[in-house]
Coordinates of C-alpha atoms and ligand atoms in Angstrom, one line a residue:
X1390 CA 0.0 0.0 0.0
X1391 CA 1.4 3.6 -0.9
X1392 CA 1.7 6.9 0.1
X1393 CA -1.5 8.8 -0.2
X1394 CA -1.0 11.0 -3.5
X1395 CA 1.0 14.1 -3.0
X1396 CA 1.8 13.5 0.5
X1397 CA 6.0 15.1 -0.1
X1398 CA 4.1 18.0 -1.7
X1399 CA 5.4 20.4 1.0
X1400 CA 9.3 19.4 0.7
X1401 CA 9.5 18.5 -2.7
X1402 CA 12.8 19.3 -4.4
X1403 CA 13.6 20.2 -7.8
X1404 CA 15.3 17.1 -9.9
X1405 CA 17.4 18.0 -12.2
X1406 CA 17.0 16.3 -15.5
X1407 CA 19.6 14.1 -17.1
X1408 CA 20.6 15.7 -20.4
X1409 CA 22.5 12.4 -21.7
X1410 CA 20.4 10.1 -23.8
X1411 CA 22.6 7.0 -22.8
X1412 CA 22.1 4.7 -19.8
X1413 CA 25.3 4.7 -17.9
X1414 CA 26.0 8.7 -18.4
X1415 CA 24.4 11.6 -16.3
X1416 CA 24.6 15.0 -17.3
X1417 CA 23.4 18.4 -15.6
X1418 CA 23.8 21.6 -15.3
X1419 CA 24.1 23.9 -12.4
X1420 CA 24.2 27.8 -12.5
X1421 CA 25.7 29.3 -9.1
X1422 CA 23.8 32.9 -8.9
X1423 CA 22.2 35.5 -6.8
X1424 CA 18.6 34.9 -7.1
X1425 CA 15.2 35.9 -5.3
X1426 CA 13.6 32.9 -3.5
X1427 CA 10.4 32.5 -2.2
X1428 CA 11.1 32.5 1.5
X1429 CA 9.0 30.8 4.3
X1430 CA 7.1 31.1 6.6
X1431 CA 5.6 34.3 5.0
X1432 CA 6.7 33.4 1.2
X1433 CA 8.2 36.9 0.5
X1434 CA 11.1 37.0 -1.6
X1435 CA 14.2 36.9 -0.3
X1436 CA 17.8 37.5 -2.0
X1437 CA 19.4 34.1 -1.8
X1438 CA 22.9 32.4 -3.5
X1439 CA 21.5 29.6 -4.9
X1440 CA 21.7 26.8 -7.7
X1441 CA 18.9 27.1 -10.7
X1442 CA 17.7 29.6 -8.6
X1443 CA 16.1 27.3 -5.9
X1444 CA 17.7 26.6 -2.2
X1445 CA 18.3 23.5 -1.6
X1446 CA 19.7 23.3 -5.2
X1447 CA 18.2 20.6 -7.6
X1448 CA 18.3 17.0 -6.2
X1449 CA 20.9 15.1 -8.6
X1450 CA 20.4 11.3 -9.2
X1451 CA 22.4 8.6 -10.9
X1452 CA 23.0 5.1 -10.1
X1453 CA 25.6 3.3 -9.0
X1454 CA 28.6 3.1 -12.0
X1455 CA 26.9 6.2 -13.7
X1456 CA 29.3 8.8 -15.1
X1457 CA 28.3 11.9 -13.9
X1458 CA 29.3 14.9 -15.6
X1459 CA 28.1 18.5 -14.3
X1460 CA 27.8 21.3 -16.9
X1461 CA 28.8 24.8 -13.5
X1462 CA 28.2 28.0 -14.2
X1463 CA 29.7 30.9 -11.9
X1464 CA 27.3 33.5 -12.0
X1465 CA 28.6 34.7 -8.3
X1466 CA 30.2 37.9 -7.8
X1467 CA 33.2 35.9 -6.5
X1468 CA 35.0 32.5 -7.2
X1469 CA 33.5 29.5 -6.4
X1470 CA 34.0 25.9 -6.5
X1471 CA 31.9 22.8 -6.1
X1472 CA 32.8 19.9 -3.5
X1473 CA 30.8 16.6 -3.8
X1474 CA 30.6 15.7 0.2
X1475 CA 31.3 12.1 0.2
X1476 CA 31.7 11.0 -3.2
X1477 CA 34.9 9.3 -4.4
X1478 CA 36.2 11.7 -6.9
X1479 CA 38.9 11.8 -8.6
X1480 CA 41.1 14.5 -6.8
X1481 CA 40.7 17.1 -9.5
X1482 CA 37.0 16.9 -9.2
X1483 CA 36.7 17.4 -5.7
X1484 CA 36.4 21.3 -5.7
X1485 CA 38.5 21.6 -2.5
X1486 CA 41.9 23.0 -3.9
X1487 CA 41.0 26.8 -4.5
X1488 CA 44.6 27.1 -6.1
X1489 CA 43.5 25.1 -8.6
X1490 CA 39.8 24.5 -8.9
X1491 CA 38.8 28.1 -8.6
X1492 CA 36.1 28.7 -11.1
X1493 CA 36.1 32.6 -11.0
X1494 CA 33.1 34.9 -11.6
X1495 CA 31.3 34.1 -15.2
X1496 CA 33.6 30.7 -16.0
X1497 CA 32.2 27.2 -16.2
X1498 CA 33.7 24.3 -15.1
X1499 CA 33.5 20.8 -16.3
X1500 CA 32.6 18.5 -13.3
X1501 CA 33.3 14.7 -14.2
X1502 CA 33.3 11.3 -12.0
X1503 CA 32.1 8.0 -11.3
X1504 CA 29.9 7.3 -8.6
X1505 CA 30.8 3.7 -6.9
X1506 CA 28.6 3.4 -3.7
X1507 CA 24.8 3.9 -3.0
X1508 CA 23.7 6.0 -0.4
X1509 CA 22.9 10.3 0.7
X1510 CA 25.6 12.5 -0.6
X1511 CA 25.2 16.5 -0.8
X1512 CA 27.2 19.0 -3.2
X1513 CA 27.9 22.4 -1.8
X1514 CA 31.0 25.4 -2.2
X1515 CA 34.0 24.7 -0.9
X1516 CA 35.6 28.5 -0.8
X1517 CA 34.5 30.8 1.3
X1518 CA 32.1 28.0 1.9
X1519 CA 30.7 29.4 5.4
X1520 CA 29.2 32.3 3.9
X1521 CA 28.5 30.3 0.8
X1522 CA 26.7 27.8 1.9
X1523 CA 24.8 30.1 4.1
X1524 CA 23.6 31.9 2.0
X1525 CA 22.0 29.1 0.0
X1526 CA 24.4 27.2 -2.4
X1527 CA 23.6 23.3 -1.0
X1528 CA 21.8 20.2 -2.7
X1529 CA 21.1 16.9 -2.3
X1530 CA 23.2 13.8 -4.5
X1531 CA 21.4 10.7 -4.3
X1532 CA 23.2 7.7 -5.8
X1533 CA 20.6 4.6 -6.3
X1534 CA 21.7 0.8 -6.0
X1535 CA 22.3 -1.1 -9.7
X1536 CA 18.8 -2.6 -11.1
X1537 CA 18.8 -6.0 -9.0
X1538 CA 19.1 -4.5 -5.3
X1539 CA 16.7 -1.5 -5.9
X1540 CA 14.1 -3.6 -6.0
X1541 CA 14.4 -5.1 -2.4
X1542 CA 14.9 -1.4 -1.5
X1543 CA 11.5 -0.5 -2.4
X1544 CA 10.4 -2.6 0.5
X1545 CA 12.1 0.5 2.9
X1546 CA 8.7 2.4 1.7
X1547 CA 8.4 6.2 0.3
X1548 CA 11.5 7.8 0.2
X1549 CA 11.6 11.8 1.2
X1550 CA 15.2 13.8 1.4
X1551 CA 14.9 16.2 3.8
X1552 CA 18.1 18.6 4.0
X1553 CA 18.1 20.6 7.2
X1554 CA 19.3 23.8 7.3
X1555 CA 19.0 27.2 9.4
X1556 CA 19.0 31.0 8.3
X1557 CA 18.1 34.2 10.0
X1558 CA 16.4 36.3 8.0
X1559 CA 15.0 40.1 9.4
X1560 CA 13.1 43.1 7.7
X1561 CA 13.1 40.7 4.3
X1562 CA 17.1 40.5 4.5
X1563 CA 19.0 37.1 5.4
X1564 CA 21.4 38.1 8.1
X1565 CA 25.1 38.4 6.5
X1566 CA 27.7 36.6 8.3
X1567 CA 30.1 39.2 9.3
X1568 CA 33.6 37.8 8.1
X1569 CA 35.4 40.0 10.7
X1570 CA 33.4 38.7 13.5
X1571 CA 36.1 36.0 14.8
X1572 CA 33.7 35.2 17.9
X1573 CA 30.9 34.1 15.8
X1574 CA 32.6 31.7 13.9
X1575 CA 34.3 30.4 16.8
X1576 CA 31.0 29.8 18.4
X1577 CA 29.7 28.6 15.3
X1578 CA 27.4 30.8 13.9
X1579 CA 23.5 29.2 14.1
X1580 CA 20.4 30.6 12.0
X1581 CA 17.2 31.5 13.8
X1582 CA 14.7 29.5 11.9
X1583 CA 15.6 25.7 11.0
X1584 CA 14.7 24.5 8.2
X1585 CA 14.2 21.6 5.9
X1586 CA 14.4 22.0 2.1
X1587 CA 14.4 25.7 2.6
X1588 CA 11.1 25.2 4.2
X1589 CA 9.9 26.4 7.7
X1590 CA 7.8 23.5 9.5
X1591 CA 6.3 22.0 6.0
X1592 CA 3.8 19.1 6.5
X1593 CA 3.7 15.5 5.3
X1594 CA 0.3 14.0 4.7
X1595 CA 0.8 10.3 5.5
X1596 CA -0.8 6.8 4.9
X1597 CA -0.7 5.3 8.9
X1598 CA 1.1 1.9 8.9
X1599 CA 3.1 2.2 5.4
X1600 CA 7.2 3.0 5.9
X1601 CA 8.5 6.1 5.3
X1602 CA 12.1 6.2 4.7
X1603 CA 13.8 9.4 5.1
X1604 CA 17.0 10.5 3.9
X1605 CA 18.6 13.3 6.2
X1606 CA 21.0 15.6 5.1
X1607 CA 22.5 18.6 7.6
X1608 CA 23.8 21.2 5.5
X1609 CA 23.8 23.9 8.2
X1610 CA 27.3 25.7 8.5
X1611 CA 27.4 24.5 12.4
X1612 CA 24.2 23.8 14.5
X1613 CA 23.9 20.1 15.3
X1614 CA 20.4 18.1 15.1
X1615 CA 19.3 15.2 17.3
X1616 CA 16.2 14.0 15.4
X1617 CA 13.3 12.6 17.4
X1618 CA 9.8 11.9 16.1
X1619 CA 7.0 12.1 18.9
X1620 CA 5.6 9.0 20.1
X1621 CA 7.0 7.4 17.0
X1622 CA 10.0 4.4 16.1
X1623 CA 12.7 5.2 14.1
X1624 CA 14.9 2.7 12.4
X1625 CA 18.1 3.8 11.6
X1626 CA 19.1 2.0 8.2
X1627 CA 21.6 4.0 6.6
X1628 CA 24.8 6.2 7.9
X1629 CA 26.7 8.9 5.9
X1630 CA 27.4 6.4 2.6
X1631 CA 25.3 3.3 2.5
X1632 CA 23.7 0.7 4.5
X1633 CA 24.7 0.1 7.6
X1634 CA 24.7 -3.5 8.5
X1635 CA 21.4 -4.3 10.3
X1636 CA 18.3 -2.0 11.3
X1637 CA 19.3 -0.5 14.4
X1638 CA 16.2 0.9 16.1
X1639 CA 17.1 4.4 18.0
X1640 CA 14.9 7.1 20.4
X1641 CA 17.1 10.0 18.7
X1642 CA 19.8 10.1 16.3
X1643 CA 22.1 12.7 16.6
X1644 CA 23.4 14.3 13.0
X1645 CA 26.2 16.9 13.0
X1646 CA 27.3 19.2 10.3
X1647 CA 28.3 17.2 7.0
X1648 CA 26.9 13.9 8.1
X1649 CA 23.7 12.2 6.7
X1650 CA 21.0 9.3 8.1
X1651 CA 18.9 7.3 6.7
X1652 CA 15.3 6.2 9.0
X1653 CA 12.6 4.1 8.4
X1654 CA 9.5 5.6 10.3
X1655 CA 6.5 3.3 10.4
X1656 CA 3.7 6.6 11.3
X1657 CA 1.4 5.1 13.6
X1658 CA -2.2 6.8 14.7
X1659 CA -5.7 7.4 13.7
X1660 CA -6.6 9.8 10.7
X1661 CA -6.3 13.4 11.9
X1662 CA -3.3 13.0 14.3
X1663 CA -0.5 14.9 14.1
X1664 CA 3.3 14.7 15.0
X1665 CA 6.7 16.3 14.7
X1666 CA 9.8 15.3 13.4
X1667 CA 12.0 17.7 16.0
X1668 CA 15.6 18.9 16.7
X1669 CA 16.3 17.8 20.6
X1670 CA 18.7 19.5 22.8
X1671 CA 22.0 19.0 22.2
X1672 CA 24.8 20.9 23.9
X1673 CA 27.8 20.9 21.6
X1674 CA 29.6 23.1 24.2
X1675 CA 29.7 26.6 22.1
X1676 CA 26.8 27.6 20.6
X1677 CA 27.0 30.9 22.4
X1678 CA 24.3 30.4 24.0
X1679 CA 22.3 30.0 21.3
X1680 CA 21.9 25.7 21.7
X1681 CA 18.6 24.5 22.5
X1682 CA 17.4 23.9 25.8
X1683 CA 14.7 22.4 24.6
X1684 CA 13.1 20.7 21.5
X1685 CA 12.6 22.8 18.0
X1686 CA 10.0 21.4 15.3
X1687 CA 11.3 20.6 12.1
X1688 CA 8.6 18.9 10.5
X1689 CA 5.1 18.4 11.0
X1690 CA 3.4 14.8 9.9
X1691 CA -0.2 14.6 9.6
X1692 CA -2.3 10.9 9.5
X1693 CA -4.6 11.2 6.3
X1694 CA -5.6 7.8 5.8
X1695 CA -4.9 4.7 7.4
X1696 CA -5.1 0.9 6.8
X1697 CA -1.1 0.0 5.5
X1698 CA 0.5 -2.5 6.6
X1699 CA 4.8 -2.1 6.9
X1700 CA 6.8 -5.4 6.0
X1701 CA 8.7 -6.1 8.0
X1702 CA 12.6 -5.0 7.5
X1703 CA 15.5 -7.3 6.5
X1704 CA 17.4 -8.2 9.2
X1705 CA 20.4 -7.2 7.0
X1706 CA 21.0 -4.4 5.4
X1707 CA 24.5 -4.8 4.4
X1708 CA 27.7 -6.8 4.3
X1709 CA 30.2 -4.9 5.4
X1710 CA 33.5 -5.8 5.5
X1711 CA 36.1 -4.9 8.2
X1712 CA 39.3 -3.0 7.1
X1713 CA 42.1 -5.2 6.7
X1714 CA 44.5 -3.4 9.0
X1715 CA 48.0 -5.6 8.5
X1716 CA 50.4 -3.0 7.8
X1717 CA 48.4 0.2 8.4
X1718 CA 50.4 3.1 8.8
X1719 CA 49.1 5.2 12.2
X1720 CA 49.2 9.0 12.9
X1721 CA 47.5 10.8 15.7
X1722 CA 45.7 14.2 14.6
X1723 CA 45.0 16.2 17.5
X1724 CA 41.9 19.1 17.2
X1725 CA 43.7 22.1 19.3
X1726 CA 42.5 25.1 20.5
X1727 CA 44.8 27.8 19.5
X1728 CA 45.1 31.9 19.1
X1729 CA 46.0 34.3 16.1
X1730 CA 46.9 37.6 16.6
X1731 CA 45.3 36.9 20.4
X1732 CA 42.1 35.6 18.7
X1733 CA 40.5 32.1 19.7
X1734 CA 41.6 29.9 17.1
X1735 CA 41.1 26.4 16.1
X1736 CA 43.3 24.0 14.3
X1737 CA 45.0 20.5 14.2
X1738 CA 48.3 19.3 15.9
X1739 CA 48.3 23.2 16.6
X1740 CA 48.7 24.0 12.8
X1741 CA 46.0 26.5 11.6
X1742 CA 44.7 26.9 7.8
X1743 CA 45.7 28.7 5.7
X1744 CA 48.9 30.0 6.7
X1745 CA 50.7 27.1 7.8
X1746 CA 48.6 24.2 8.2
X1747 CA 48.5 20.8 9.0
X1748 CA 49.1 18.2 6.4
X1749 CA 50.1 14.5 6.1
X1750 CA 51.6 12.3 3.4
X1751 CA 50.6 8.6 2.3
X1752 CA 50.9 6.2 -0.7
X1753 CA 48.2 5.1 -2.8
X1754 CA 47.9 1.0 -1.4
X1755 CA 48.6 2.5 2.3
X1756 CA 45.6 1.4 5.1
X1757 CA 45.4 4.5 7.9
X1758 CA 44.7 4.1 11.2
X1759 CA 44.1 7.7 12.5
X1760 CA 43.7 8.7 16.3
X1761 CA 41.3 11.7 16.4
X1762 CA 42.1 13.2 19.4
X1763 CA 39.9 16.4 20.5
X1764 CA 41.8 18.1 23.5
X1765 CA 39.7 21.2 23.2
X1766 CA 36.4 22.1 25.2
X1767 CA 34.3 21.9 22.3
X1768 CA 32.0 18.7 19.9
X1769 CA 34.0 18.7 16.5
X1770 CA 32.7 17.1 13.4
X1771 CA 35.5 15.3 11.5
X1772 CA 35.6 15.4 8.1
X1773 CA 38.1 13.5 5.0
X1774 CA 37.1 14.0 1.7
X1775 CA 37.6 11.7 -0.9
X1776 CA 37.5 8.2 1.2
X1777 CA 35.0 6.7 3.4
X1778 CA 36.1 5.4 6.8
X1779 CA 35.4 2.8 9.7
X1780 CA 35.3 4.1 13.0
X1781 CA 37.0 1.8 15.0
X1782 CA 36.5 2.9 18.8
X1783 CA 34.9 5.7 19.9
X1784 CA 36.5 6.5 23.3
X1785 CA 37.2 3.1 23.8
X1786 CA 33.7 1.7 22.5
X1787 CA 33.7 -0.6 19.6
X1788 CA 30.4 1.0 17.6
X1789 CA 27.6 -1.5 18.0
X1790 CA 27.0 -1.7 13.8
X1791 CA 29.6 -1.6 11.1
X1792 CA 29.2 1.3 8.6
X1793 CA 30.7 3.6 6.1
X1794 CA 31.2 7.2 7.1
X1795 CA 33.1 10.5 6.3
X1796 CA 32.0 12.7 9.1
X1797 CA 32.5 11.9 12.7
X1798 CA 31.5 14.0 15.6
X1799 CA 34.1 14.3 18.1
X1800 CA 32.5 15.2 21.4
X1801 CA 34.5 17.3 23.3
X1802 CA 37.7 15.5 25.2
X1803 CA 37.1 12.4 23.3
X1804 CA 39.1 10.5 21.1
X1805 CA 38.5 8.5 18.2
X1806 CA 39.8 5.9 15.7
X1807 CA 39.0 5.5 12.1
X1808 CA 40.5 3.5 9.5
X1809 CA 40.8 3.7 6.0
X1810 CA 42.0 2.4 2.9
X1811 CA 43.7 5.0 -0.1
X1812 CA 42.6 3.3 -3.7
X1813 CA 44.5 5.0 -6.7
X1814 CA 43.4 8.6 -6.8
X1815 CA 46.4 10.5 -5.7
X1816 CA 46.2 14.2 -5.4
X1817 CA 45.9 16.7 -2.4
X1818 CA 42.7 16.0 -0.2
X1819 CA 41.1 18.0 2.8
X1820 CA 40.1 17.0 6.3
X1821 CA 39.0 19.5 8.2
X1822 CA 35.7 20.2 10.8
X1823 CA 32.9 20.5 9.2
X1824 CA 31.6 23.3 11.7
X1825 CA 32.6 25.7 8.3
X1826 CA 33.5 28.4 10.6
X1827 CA 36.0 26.5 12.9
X1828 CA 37.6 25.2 9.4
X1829 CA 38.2 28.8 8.2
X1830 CA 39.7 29.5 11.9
X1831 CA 42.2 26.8 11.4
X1832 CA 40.8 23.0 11.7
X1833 CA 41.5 22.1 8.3
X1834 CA 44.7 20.0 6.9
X1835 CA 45.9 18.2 3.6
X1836 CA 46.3 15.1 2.7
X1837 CA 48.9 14.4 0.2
X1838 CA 48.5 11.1 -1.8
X1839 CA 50.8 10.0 -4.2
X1840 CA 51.1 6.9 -6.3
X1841 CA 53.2 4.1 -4.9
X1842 CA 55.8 4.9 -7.4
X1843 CA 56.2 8.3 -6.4
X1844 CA 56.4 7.4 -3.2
X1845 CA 59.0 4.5 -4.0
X1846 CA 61.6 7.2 -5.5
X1847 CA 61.2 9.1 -2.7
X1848 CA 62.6 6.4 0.0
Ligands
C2O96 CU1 31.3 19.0 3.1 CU2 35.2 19.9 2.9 O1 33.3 19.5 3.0
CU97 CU1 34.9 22.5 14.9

């Protein structure tokens, strides 16, 4: 049994259309520009950054072994780049290296990769990302299994993406981030109104007893959401790039900056009653006082019919495979707090981006084991680009499910372990917190791959 008709209506996102006649190749085109966007609540217009003129941007979708190739065009008053959070791109691709990836006021760029694993990527600037991003330039990449496993997927029920999102906006104006105002991005700026798909509290009309799966995405430049539905069970299914390995049934999930969930929510009730998907407290320790004290709605779901029945979920989701970690080179990467000219600072091992910061060699072949180590007072999302990692112990803690990620939150004085492996894409790739404002501060490094034989001459 389905979805009553319409019932996404509220949080709908544009899809962008594939331009390529042939099966295996995806092509789109983004324009990066200042545009009006009808605004919520009150749906006056407000002056936005935004792709194809619509915040989230379109929602791009391929399948797994697609090419994808994205047609950008920088119609920003300033260079621009865009970084495909969680893909594994070739390192050219990645729109990380402003050196060398800027695409500069009225220039197109060429976008081109292959996408290998299913799951809930996002694409967003990486240059001057913090105001960037605020100011509207996020969207939503969803990469579908091959043919054969879709079709047990659809057993996971309607599918919404919701990307969550916060913005202040005052006297029909978003609020500017003030790039001079160190303290604010030390605390980590947040936005008054959250926000999903650029909506404020939208509305899902649902069939009781037929699974909802959502598909969360937080692309807010620092506030942190712990997701709880009211009286309801969510089923965590998925993690930050795929499956994790069985259902894992949770009260809340917590999802920091960068990272994405997947839940299966079975709505139960009688036709008329109404819950919320909400934001629970969290205390990241720095939100300037700004981090909830108690719960914020983010989405309203109403019961509109009833009489589904859920099947029940498989019991696994996914094989996945421990990291082989015979030979793994280690390193420890410490999140410091730190000053610049007497200004609170953030960086790693002490070294602060730009000016001198932190980077680290390896070889293509080479399996990592990094110790993430936050000594400062303060939650830190962890982010790599470019490969997908286990956690291996959380302060300690085995995690209770094996999964794929590429953001971690590091609570404050905690330490972490993550392993990964480095296939053949040498290049320079970023790791850095994904609170954008904390990475502009300082917590952001390089990672400098090169192919074995490079490395081999090198010795
Ligand atoms: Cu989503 Cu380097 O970022
Ligand atoms: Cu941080």
């Amino acid at each position: 049994m389905k979805q009553p008709e319409d019932w996404d209506r509220e949080i709908r996102m544009p899809l962008a259309s594939d331009a390529d006649a042939s099966p295996a190749v995806v092509e789109f085109s983004l324009t990066a520009a200042v545009t009006k966007v009808d605004a919520d609540p009150d749906g006056s217009e407000v002056t936005h950054w935004a792709y194809n003129g619509a915040v989230p941007g379109p929602m791009l979708r391929a399948r797994v072994g697609d090419r994808v190739r994205v047609y950008f065009h920088n119609q920003l008053p300033e260079p621009t780049t865009i970084h495909w959070h969680g893909l594994e791109v070739p390192a050219a691709m990645d729109g990380a290296d402003p050196e060398h990836h800027a695409v500069a006021p009225g220039e197109r760029f060429e976008y081109e990769f292959v996408v290998p694993h299913a799951g809930t990527y996002w694409y967003h600037p990486h240059m001057n990302s913090a105001a960037q991003v605020w100011r509207g330039l996020y969207g939503a990449l969803i990469v579908d299994p091959a043919d054969a496993e879709a079709a047990a997927e659809a057993a996971l029920g309607a599918e919404a993406v919701l990307i969550l999102s916060d913005v202040s906006v005052e006297a029909g104006k978003l609020e500017e981030l003030d790039p001079d105002d160190l303290l604010a991005a030390f605390f980590g700026h947040q936005g008054k109104l959250l926000q999903v798909n650029g909506r404020t509290l939208p509305t899902l009309r649902v069939r009781a007893g037929v699974a909802l799966r959502l598909r969360f995405i937080n692309a807010a430049i620092s506030r942190y959401f712990r997701l709880g539905a009211e009286g309801q069970k969510l089923t965590r299914i998925a993690g930050d790039s795929g499956f994790i390995s069985q259902p894992e049934p949770r009260e809340s999930i917590l999802l920091v900056p960068g990272e994405r969930t997947e839940v299966v929510l079975v709505p139960e009730g009688e036709v008329g009653r109404v819950f919320l998907v909400e934001s629970l407290p969290y205390d990241r320790m720095i939100c300037g006082g700004s981090c909830e004290t108690s719960a914020s709605p983010l989405l309203r779901v109403e019961i509109v019919e009833t009489g589904g029945e859920a099947q029940a979920l498989p019991t696994t989701l996914a094989e996945i495979e421990a990291i082989d970690l015979s030979g793994a080179v280690e390193h420890t990467i410490a999140m410091t707090q730190d000053e610049r000219n007497g200004d609170g600072a953030f960086g790693l091992n002490h070294q602060l981006y730009p000016e001198a910061p932190f980077s680290l060699n390896a070889s293509v072949g080479e399996t990592h084991v990094w110790t993430i180590d936050n000594q400062t007072d303060y939650d830190h999302p962890f982010h790599l680009h470019g490969f997908r990692f286990q956690v291996l112990d959380q302060d300690g803690k085995k995690p209770a499910l094996a999964e794929w990620k590429d953001t971690l939150n590091l609570p404050r004085h905690s330490k972490a372990r993550i392993a990964t492996r480095f296939d053949d894409r040498p290049g320079m790739w970023m790791l850095h917190c994904h609170i954008l404002g904390h990475a502009e501060l300082g917590m952001m490094g390089m990672l400098h791959l090169s192919s074995s034989g490079e490395a081999e001459h090198a010795h």
